[in-house]
CSV table of C-alpha atoms (C1' of nucleotides) in Angstrom, one decimal:
chain,number,residue,atom,x,y,z
A,1,MET,CA,205.3,-5.7,35.6
A,2,LEU,CA,207.0,-6.2,32.2
A,3,SER,CA,210.6,-5.5,31.3
A,4,ILE,CA,211.2,-3.6,28.1
A,5,GLY,CA,212.1,-6.8,26.3
A,6,ALA,CA,208.9,-8.6,27.4
A,7,LEU,CA,206.9,-5.6,26.4
A,8,GLY,CA,208.6,-5.6,23.0
A,9,LYS,CA,207.9,-9.3,22.6
A,10,ARG,CA,204.2,-8.8,23.4
A,11,THR,CA,203.7,-6.0,20.9
A,12,GLY,CA,206.2,-7.0,18.2
A,13,THR,CA,208.3,-3.9,18.9
A,14,LYS,CA,212.1,-3.7,19.1
A,15,VAL,CA,213.5,-2.6,22.4
A,16,GLN,CA,215.2,0.4,20.7
A,17,THR,CA,212.0,1.4,19.1
A,18,ILE,CA,210.2,1.5,22.5
A,19,ARG,CA,213.0,3.7,23.9
A,20,TYR,CA,212.7,5.9,20.8
A,21,TYR,CA,209.0,6.3,21.4
A,22,GLU,CA,209.7,7.3,25.0
A,23,GLN,CA,212.4,9.8,23.8
A,24,ILE,CA,209.9,11.6,21.4
A,25,GLY,CA,207.2,11.6,24.1
A,26,LEU,CA,204.9,9.1,22.4
A,27,MET,CA,205.3,6.7,25.3
A,28,PRO,CA,205.4,7.9,28.9
A,29,GLU,CA,208.5,7.5,31.1
A,30,PRO,CA,207.8,4.3,32.9
A,31,GLY,CA,208.7,3.3,36.5
A,32,ARG,CA,212.2,1.9,37.1
A,33,THR,CA,213.7,-0.8,39.3
A,34,GLU,CA,216.3,0.1,41.9
A,35,GLY,CA,218.9,-0.7,39.3
A,36,GLY,CA,217.4,1.7,36.8
A,37,GLN,CA,215.6,-0.8,34.4
A,38,ARG,CA,212.2,0.1,32.9
A,39,ARG,CA,209.1,-1.7,34.1
A,40,TYR,CA,205.8,-1.5,32.4
A,41,GLY,CA,202.2,-2.1,33.4
A,42,ASP,CA,199.0,-2.8,31.4
A,43,ALA,CA,198.3,0.9,30.5
A,44,GLU,CA,201.7,1.1,28.7
A,45,LEU,CA,201.1,-2.3,27.0
A,46,ASP,CA,197.7,-1.0,25.7
A,47,ARG,CA,199.2,2.3,24.6
A,48,LEU,CA,202.1,0.6,22.7
A,49,ALA,CA,199.7,-1.9,21.1
A,50,PHE,CA,197.6,1.1,19.9
A,51,ILE,CA,200.7,2.8,18.5
A,52,ARG,CA,202.0,-0.3,16.7
A,53,HIS,CA,198.7,-1.2,15.2
A,54,SER,CA,198.2,2.3,13.9
A,55,ARG,CA,201.7,2.2,12.4
A,56,GLU,CA,200.8,-1.0,10.7
A,57,LEU,CA,197.9,0.8,9.1
A,58,GLY,CA,200.3,3.4,7.9
A,59,PHE,CA,199.5,6.3,10.3
A,60,SER,CA,202.4,8.7,10.9
A,61,LEU,CA,203.7,9.1,14.4
A,62,GLU,CA,202.2,12.7,14.3
A,63,ALA,CA,198.8,11.3,13.4
A,64,ILE,CA,199.1,8.7,16.1
A,65,ARG,CA,199.9,11.4,18.6
A,66,GLU,CA,196.8,13.1,17.6
A,67,LEU,CA,194.7,10.0,17.9
A,68,LEU,CA,196.1,9.3,21.3
A,69,ASP,CA,195.3,12.8,22.5
A,70,LEU,CA,191.8,12.5,21.1
A,71,SER,CA,191.2,9.2,22.8
A,72,ASP,CA,192.1,10.8,26.1
A,73,SER,CA,188.9,12.9,26.0
A,74,PRO,CA,186.2,10.3,25.6
A,75,GLU,CA,183.3,12.8,25.9
A,76,ARG,CA,184.3,14.7,22.8
A,77,SER,CA,182.9,14.2,19.4
A,78,CYS,CA,184.7,11.6,17.3
A,79,ALA,CA,184.5,13.7,14.2
A,80,GLN,CA,188.2,14.6,14.5
A,81,VAL,CA,189.1,10.9,14.8
A,82,ASP,CA,187.1,10.3,11.7
A,83,ALA,CA,189.0,13.2,10.0
A,84,VAL,CA,192.4,11.7,10.8
A,85,ALA,CA,191.3,8.3,9.5
A,86,GLN,CA,189.9,9.8,6.4
A,87,ARG,CA,193.1,11.7,5.8
A,88,GLN,CA,195.1,8.5,6.1
A,89,LEU,CA,192.7,6.7,3.7
A,90,LYS,CA,193.2,9.5,1.2
A,91,GLU,CA,196.9,9.3,1.5
A,92,VAL,CA,196.9,5.5,1.0
A,93,GLU,CA,194.7,5.9,-2.0
A,94,ALA,CA,196.9,8.5,-3.5
A,95,ARG,CA,200.0,6.3,-3.0
A,96,ILE,CA,198.2,3.4,-4.6
A,97,ALA,CA,197.3,5.5,-7.6
A,98,ARG,CA,200.9,6.7,-8.0
A,99,LEU,CA,202.3,3.2,-7.8
A,100,GLU,CA,199.7,1.9,-10.3
A,101,VAL,CA,201.1,4.4,-12.9
A,102,LEU,CA,204.6,3.2,-12.1
A,103,ARG,CA,203.6,-0.4,-12.4
A,104,ILE,CA,202.0,0.1,-15.8
A,105,GLU,CA,205.1,1.9,-17.1
A,106,LEU,CA,207.5,-0.6,-15.7
A,107,GLN,CA,205.6,-3.4,-17.3
A,108,ARG,CA,205.5,-1.7,-20.6
A,109,MET,CA,209.1,-1.0,-20.5
A,110,ILE,CA,210.0,-4.6,-19.6
A,111,SER,CA,207.7,-6.1,-22.2
A,112,GLU,CA,209.1,-3.9,-25.0
A,113,CYS,CA,212.6,-5.0,-24.4
A,114,SER,CA,213.6,-8.1,-26.3
A,115,ALA,CA,217.2,-7.1,-27.1
A,116,ASP,CA,220.3,-9.1,-26.3
A,117,ARG,CA,222.7,-6.3,-26.0
A,118,VAL,CA,222.7,-3.4,-23.6
A,119,ALA,CA,223.2,-1.1,-26.5
A,120,ASP,CA,219.7,-1.9,-27.9
A,121,CYS,CA,217.9,-2.3,-24.6
A,122,ARG,CA,214.5,-0.6,-24.6
A,123,ILE,CA,214.5,-0.3,-20.8
A,124,LEU,CA,217.6,1.9,-20.8
A,125,GLU,CA,216.2,3.8,-23.7
A,126,VAL,CA,213.0,4.6,-21.9
A,127,LEU,CA,214.9,5.6,-18.8
A,128,ARG,CA,217.1,7.9,-20.9
A,129,ASP,CA,214.3,9.5,-22.8
A,130,HIS,CA,211.5,11.1,-20.9
A,131,GLU,CA,209.4,11.5,-24.0
A,132,GLU,CA,209.0,7.7,-24.4
A,133,CYS,CA,207.4,7.4,-21.1
A,134,LEU,CA,203.7,7.5,-20.6
A,135,ALA,CA,203.9,7.8,-16.8
A,136,ASP,CA,202.8,11.1,-15.4
A,137,HIS,CA,205.8,11.9,-13.2
A,138,GLY,CA,204.2,12.8,-10.0
A,139,GLY,CA,207.4,12.5,-8.1
A,140,PRO,CA,209.2,9.5,-6.6
A,141,GLY,CA,206.9,6.7,-5.9
A,142,ALA,CA,207.3,6.3,-2.2
B,1,MET,CA,228.0,25.0,-20.7
B,2,LEU,CA,225.3,25.1,-18.0
B,3,SER,CA,225.6,26.4,-14.5
B,4,ILE,CA,224.2,24.1,-11.8
B,5,GLY,CA,221.1,26.2,-11.6
B,6,ALA,CA,220.4,25.9,-15.3
B,7,LEU,CA,221.0,22.2,-15.2
B,8,GLY,CA,218.6,21.9,-12.3
B,9,LYS,CA,215.9,23.8,-14.2
B,10,ARG,CA,216.4,21.6,-17.3
B,11,THR,CA,216.0,18.4,-15.4
B,12,GLY,CA,213.6,19.5,-12.6
B,13,THR,CA,216.3,19.0,-9.9
B,14,LYS,CA,217.1,21.2,-7.0
B,15,VAL,CA,220.6,22.5,-6.9
B,16,GLN,CA,221.4,20.8,-3.6
B,17,THR,CA,220.2,17.5,-5.0
B,18,ILE,CA,222.7,17.8,-7.8
B,19,ARG,CA,225.5,18.5,-5.4
B,20,TYR,CA,224.3,15.6,-3.3
B,21,TYR,CA,224.4,13.2,-6.3
B,22,GLU,CA,228.0,14.4,-6.9
B,23,GLN,CA,228.9,13.8,-3.3
B,24,ILE,CA,227.7,10.2,-3.4
B,25,GLY,CA,229.4,9.6,-6.7
B,26,LEU,CA,226.3,9.3,-8.8
B,27,MET,CA,227.2,12.4,-10.8
B,28,PRO,CA,230.8,13.0,-11.9
B,29,GLU,CA,232.8,16.0,-10.6
B,30,PRO,CA,232.2,18.6,-13.3
B,31,GLY,CA,234.6,21.2,-14.6
B,32,ARG,CA,234.8,24.5,-12.8
B,33,THR,CA,235.1,28.2,-13.8
B,34,GLU,CA,238.1,30.2,-12.6
B,35,GLY,CA,236.0,31.3,-9.6
B,36,GLY,CA,235.1,27.7,-8.7
B,37,GLN,CA,231.6,27.4,-10.0
B,38,ARG,CA,230.4,24.1,-11.6
B,39,ARG,CA,229.9,24.0,-15.4
B,40,TYR,CA,228.0,21.1,-17.1
B,41,GLY,CA,227.9,19.7,-20.6
B,42,ASP,CA,225.5,17.5,-22.5
B,43,ALA,CA,226.8,14.2,-21.1
B,44,GLU,CA,226.1,15.4,-17.6
B,45,LEU,CA,222.7,16.7,-18.7
B,46,ASP,CA,221.8,13.2,-20.1
B,47,ARG,CA,223.1,11.4,-17.1
B,48,LEU,CA,221.1,13.6,-14.7
B,49,ALA,CA,217.9,13.2,-16.8
B,50,PHE,CA,218.4,9.4,-16.7
B,51,ILE,CA,218.8,9.5,-12.9
B,52,ARG,CA,215.7,11.7,-12.4
B,53,HIS,CA,213.5,9.7,-14.7
B,54,SER,CA,214.6,6.5,-12.9
B,55,ARG,CA,213.8,8.1,-9.6
B,56,GLU,CA,210.4,9.0,-10.8
B,57,LEU,CA,209.8,5.4,-11.6
B,58,GLY,CA,210.7,4.6,-8.1
B,59,PHE,CA,214.2,3.1,-8.5
B,60,SER,CA,216.5,3.4,-5.6
B,61,LEU,CA,219.8,5.3,-6.0
B,62,GLU,CA,221.6,2.0,-5.6
B,63,ALA,CA,219.5,0.5,-8.5
B,64,ILE,CA,220.2,3.5,-10.6
B,65,ARG,CA,223.9,3.2,-10.0
B,66,GLU,CA,223.7,-0.3,-11.2
B,67,LEU,CA,221.7,0.7,-14.3
B,68,LEU,CA,224.2,3.4,-15.1
B,69,ASP,CA,227.1,1.0,-14.7
B,70,LEU,CA,225.4,-1.5,-17.0
B,71,SER,CA,224.7,1.1,-19.7
B,72,ASP,CA,228.4,1.9,-19.8
B,73,SER,CA,229.0,-1.5,-21.3
B,74,PRO,CA,226.8,-1.6,-24.4
B,75,GLU,CA,228.1,-4.9,-25.7
B,76,ARG,CA,227.0,-6.9,-22.7
B,77,SER,CA,223.7,-8.8,-22.4
B,78,CYS,CA,220.9,-6.7,-21.2
B,79,ALA,CA,219.6,-9.6,-19.0
B,80,GLN,CA,220.9,-7.7,-15.9
B,81,VAL,CA,219.1,-4.6,-16.9
B,82,ASP,CA,216.0,-6.6,-17.2
B,83,ALA,CA,216.6,-8.1,-13.8
B,84,VAL,CA,216.9,-4.7,-12.1
B,85,ALA,CA,213.7,-3.6,-13.8
B,86,GLN,CA,211.9,-6.8,-12.8
B,87,ARG,CA,213.0,-6.4,-9.2
B,88,GLN,CA,211.6,-2.9,-9.2
B,89,LEU,CA,208.3,-4.0,-10.7
B,90,LYS,CA,208.1,-6.7,-8.0
B,91,GLU,CA,208.7,-4.1,-5.3
B,92,VAL,CA,206.1,-1.8,-6.7
B,93,GLU,CA,203.6,-4.6,-6.9
B,94,ALA,CA,204.3,-5.7,-3.3
B,95,ARG,CA,203.8,-2.1,-2.1
B,96,ILE,CA,200.5,-1.9,-4.0
B,97,ALA,CA,199.3,-5.1,-2.5
B,98,ARG,CA,200.2,-4.0,1.1
B,99,LEU,CA,198.5,-0.7,0.6
B,100,GLU,CA,195.4,-2.3,-0.8
B,101,VAL,CA,195.1,-4.3,2.5
B,102,LEU,CA,195.4,-1.0,4.4
B,103,ARG,CA,192.9,0.7,2.2
B,104,ILE,CA,190.3,-2.0,2.8
B,105,GLU,CA,190.9,-2.0,6.5
B,106,LEU,CA,190.7,1.8,6.8
B,107,GLN,CA,187.5,1.9,4.8
B,108,ARG,CA,185.9,-0.7,6.9
B,109,MET,CA,187.0,1.0,10.1
B,110,ILE,CA,185.7,4.4,9.0
B,111,SER,CA,182.4,3.0,7.6
B,112,GLU,CA,181.7,1.1,10.9
B,113,CYS,CA,182.0,4.2,13.0
B,114,SER,CA,178.8,6.1,13.4
B,115,ALA,CA,179.3,7.1,17.0
B,116,ASP,CA,179.2,10.7,18.3
B,117,ARG,CA,181.5,10.4,21.2
B,118,VAL,CA,185.1,9.4,21.2
B,119,ALA,CA,184.3,6.9,23.9
B,120,ASP,CA,182.2,4.8,21.5
B,121,CYS,CA,184.3,5.4,18.4
B,122,ARG,CA,184.8,2.2,16.4
B,123,ILE,CA,188.0,3.6,14.8
B,124,LEU,CA,189.8,3.9,18.1
B,125,GLU,CA,188.4,0.5,19.1
B,126,VAL,CA,189.8,-1.2,16.1
B,127,LEU,CA,193.2,0.6,16.5
B,128,ARG,CA,193.2,-0.5,20.2
B,129,ASP,CA,192.3,-4.1,19.6
B,130,HIS,CA,194.4,-6.0,17.1
B,131,GLU,CA,191.9,-8.8,17.0
B,132,GLU,CA,189.2,-6.6,15.4
B,133,CYS,CA,191.4,-6.0,12.5
B,134,LEU,CA,191.3,-8.1,9.3
B,135,ALA,CA,194.4,-6.6,7.8
B,136,ASP,CA,197.4,-8.9,7.7
B,137,HIS,CA,200.1,-6.7,9.3
B,138,GLY,CA,202.9,-6.9,7.0
B,139,GLY,CA,204.7,-3.9,8.5
B,140,PRO,CA,204.3,-0.2,8.0
B,141,GLY,CA,202.7,0.6,4.7
B,142,ALA,CA,205.5,2.8,3.3
C,1,DA,C1',231.6,50.5,-10.0
C,2,DT,C1',228.2,48.3,-7.8
C,3,DA,C1',224.4,45.7,-6.7
C,4,DC,C1',222.3,41.3,-6.2
C,5,DG,C1',221.0,36.8,-7.7
C,6,DA,C1',223.3,32.7,-8.0
C,7,DG,C1',226.9,29.9,-6.6
C,8,DC,C1',230.2,28.0,-2.9
C,9,DT,C1',231.2,24.9,1.5
C,10,DA,C1',229.9,22.7,5.6
C,11,DC,C1',226.8,21.2,8.4
C,12,DA,C1',222.0,20.3,10.7
C,13,DG,C1',217.5,18.3,10.1
C,14,DC,C1',213.5,15.3,8.4
C,15,DA,C1',210.8,10.4,9.3
C,16,DA,C1',211.1,6.4,11.8
C,17,DC,C1',213.7,3.8,13.2
C,18,DT,C1',218.2,0.4,13.6
C,19,DG,C1',222.7,-0.7,15.0
C,20,DT,C1',226.9,-0.2,17.8
C,21,DA,C1',230.1,0.4,21.8
C,22,DG,C1',231.0,-0.1,26.2
C,23,DG,C1',229.3,-0.6,30.5
C,24,DT,C1',225.6,-2.4,34.4
C,25,DT,C1',221.7,-5.3,36.3
C,26,DC,C1',218.8,-9.2,37.0
C,27,DA,C1',217.6,-13.9,37.6
C,28,DA,C1',218.6,-18.6,37.3
C,29,DG,C1',221.5,-22.4,38.4
C,30,DC,C1',224.9,-24.6,41.4
D,1,DG,C1',226.0,-17.1,48.4
D,2,DC,C1',228.2,-16.8,44.0
D,3,DT,C1',228.7,-16.9,39.3
D,4,DT,C1',227.3,-16.6,34.7
D,5,DG,C1',225.3,-14.6,30.8
D,6,DA,C1',221.3,-12.7,28.8
D,7,DA,C1',219.1,-8.6,29.0
D,8,DC,C1',219.3,-4.1,30.3
D,9,DC,C1',221.4,0.9,30.3
D,10,DT,C1',223.1,5.5,27.9
D,11,DA,C1',224.8,7.8,24.1
D,12,DC,C1',225.6,8.3,19.6
D,13,DA,C1',226.2,7.1,14.5
D,14,DG,C1',223.9,5.4,10.4
D,15,DT,C1',220.0,4.5,7.1
D,16,DT,C1',217.4,6.8,2.5
D,17,DG,C1',217.0,10.7,-0.3
D,18,DC,C1',217.1,14.6,0.0
D,19,DT,C1',216.1,19.8,2.0
D,20,DG,C1',217.3,23.9,4.5
D,21,DT,C1',220.5,27.1,6.8
D,22,DA,C1',224.5,30.2,7.6
D,23,DG,C1',228.0,32.8,6.1
D,24,DC,C1',230.6,33.6,2.5
D,25,DT,C1',232.2,34.4,-2.8
D,26,DC,C1',231.3,34.9,-7.9
D,27,DG,C1',229.3,36.5,-12.2
D,28,DT,C1',226.9,39.5,-14.8
D,29,DA,C1',223.9,43.3,-15.9
D,30,DT,C1',223.4,48.1,-15.6
DNA sequence: ATACGAGCTACAGCAACTGTAGGTTCAAGC
DNA sequence: GCTTGAACCTACAGTTGCTGTAGCTCGTAT
């Protein structure tokens, strides 16, 4: 039986994050000691490890919820699991593509500026004037 | 003189977003009509365009604040502007690198799974077991 | 004169946590 | 058995960068 701190250490998760996962129903309510402290077993350890690993691969909590639900019905087709993973791959690829555009534009902007004074700075000029920018403006690059 | 809606249309910014920028001090408090509606001139239009374009290139609002401050002192060296842009470039590059790792791992995971049943799904297996993953776990891939 | 789109303030909500305050419990050492 | 202090508890505010809602007022076109 693990305390919340021990579980956190084992999975690389902050204590508050574990309580947060419980609050949003991603982790089950665990058993408690007489004094009211949470105690976890192996099932919870595995579940949290799954969640954390999925987060590291960039899955949203919603997607993880879906994956956890799917993995609870082992006899079903795994096509849906595949679909979730594919969706995530597509998202990652889209993010990379958008960031590549930004990278190119930032590099160009920086390399063009050889001014001393702020007044002549190409970087600020490009930022001021949309038209000088080659990037395709697909929204903030998050 | 532009209304807030007209300014928004010209810069591709939602009305609430403009008011938000004003609230956090990124946009100045504009003049008002008798009835209390905001009216904007060219200076504000330019400033908002600068902000939006910088956002599109992924700069944080804090970084933009810094750039705006710098561009207010045109006689200063633009080394600081350069530093802000370099920092942003580094961040973008780091994000790309992290996402590349994720992309590889997701692709591998997906390509390895040819199971029918959830019970045998390689994707879930990899997500369950850290050790099967080649990715380097540098945190969520945002 | 009236209708109605656009504007106003103030506040709640999103993702996914993280941090704080102020109090309680557990386990180890003496 | 008692004390200490790290770890736990709840509840709530804050982060980033907005977005949406409610309930009102304003401006302008007809």
